[in-house]
Coordinates of C-alpha atoms in Angstrom, one line a residue:
X1093 CA 0.0 0.0 0.0
X1094 CA 1.2 3.5 -0.7
X1095 CA 1.7 5.6 2.4
X1096 CA -0.4 8.4 1.0
X1097 CA -3.6 8.2 -1.0
X1098 CA -7.0 9.8 -1.1
X1099 CA -9.5 7.0 -1.7
X1100 CA -8.8 3.3 -1.7
X1101 CA -10.3 1.5 -4.7
X1102 CA -11.1 -2.2 -4.2
X1103 CA -12.0 -4.0 -7.5
X1104 CA -12.9 -7.3 -5.8
X1105 CA -14.2 -6.7 -2.3
X1106 CA -14.8 -10.4 -1.3
X1107 CA -14.8 -10.5 2.5
X1108 CA -13.5 -7.0 2.7
X1109 CA -10.6 -7.7 5.1
X1110 CA -8.3 -4.9 3.7
X1111 CA -11.2 -2.4 3.5
X1112 CA -12.2 -3.0 7.1
X1113 CA -8.6 -2.9 8.3
X1114 CA -8.0 0.4 6.6
X1115 CA -10.9 2.3 8.1
X1116 CA -10.7 5.0 5.4
X1117 CA -12.8 6.1 2.5
X1118 CA -13.0 3.5 -0.2
X1119 CA -14.7 2.7 -3.5
X1120 CA -15.8 -0.9 -3.4
X1121 CA -16.8 -3.2 -6.3
X1122 CA -17.1 -6.8 -7.2
X1123 CA -18.5 -8.9 -10.0
X1124 CA -20.8 -10.7 -7.6
X1125 CA -23.9 -8.4 -7.6
X1126 CA -25.5 -10.3 -4.7
X1127 CA -22.4 -9.6 -2.6
X1128 CA -22.6 -5.9 -3.4
X1129 CA -26.3 -5.8 -2.5
X1130 CA -25.4 -7.4 0.8
X1131 CA -22.8 -4.7 1.5
X1132 CA -25.4 -2.1 0.5
X1133 CA -28.0 -3.6 2.8
X1134 CA -25.5 -3.6 5.7
X1135 CA -24.6 0.0 5.0
X1136 CA -28.2 1.2 4.7
X1137 CA -29.8 -0.7 7.6
X1138 CA -27.5 -3.1 9.5
X1139 CA -30.0 -3.6 12.3
X1140 CA -32.6 -4.9 9.9
X1141 CA -30.1 -7.3 8.3
X1142 CA -29.1 -8.6 11.8
X1143 CA -32.8 -9.1 12.7
X1144 CA -33.5 -11.0 9.5
X1145 CA -30.4 -13.2 9.8
X1146 CA -31.3 -14.1 13.4
X1147 CA -34.6 -15.5 12.2
X1148 CA -32.9 -18.0 9.9
X1149 CA -32.1 -21.5 11.0
X1150 CA -28.4 -22.4 10.9
X1151 CA -28.7 -25.9 9.4
X1152 CA -27.9 -27.8 6.2
X1153 CA -31.6 -28.4 5.2
X1154 CA -32.4 -24.6 5.4
X1155 CA -29.2 -23.7 3.5
X1156 CA -30.0 -26.2 0.7
X1157 CA -33.5 -24.9 0.4
X1158 CA -32.3 -21.3 0.1
X1159 CA -29.6 -22.3 -2.3
X1160 CA -32.1 -24.0 -4.6
X1161 CA -34.4 -21.0 -4.6
X1162 CA -34.4 -17.8 -6.7
X1163 CA -32.2 -15.3 -4.7
X1164 CA -34.1 -12.4 -6.2
X1165 CA -37.1 -13.3 -4.2
X1166 CA -35.2 -12.4 -1.0
X1167 CA -34.4 -8.8 -1.8
X1168 CA -36.3 -7.6 -4.8
X1169 CA -38.4 -5.3 -2.7
X1170 CA -36.7 -5.5 0.7
X1171 CA -33.0 -4.6 0.5
X1172 CA -32.3 -5.8 4.0
X1173 CA -33.0 -9.3 2.8
X1174 CA -30.1 -9.3 0.4
X1175 CA -27.8 -11.4 2.7
X1176 CA -30.5 -14.1 2.9
X1177 CA -30.0 -15.1 -0.8
X1178 CA -26.6 -13.9 -1.9
X1179 CA -24.9 -17.2 -1.6
X1180 CA -27.4 -19.2 -3.6
X1181 CA -25.5 -21.4 -6.0
X1182 CA -22.4 -19.2 -6.5
X1183 CA -20.0 -21.2 -4.4
X1184 CA -20.2 -18.9 -1.4
X1185 CA -21.5 -20.7 1.7
X1186 CA -22.3 -19.9 5.3
X1187 CA -23.2 -23.4 6.5

């Protein structure tokens, strides 16, 4: 990392480890639109995201049901639901 810069630009945010470690202004991007929607939902209303995630069972059966479904149904009209479906079928898992 350079010692001096204005805004950090991250082309592939992924888990965001460097972004969170920097604690500075940043422009984040990623090819995974579900991941970006998740970050946007967290930025917009983290408490709503936490409430929604707490309602979800943490088990394999539930995970497989979510993975097999259409992820757009989770957040088309409710942005805070983005984390519920972002991992569906793209290799990202939480279980």
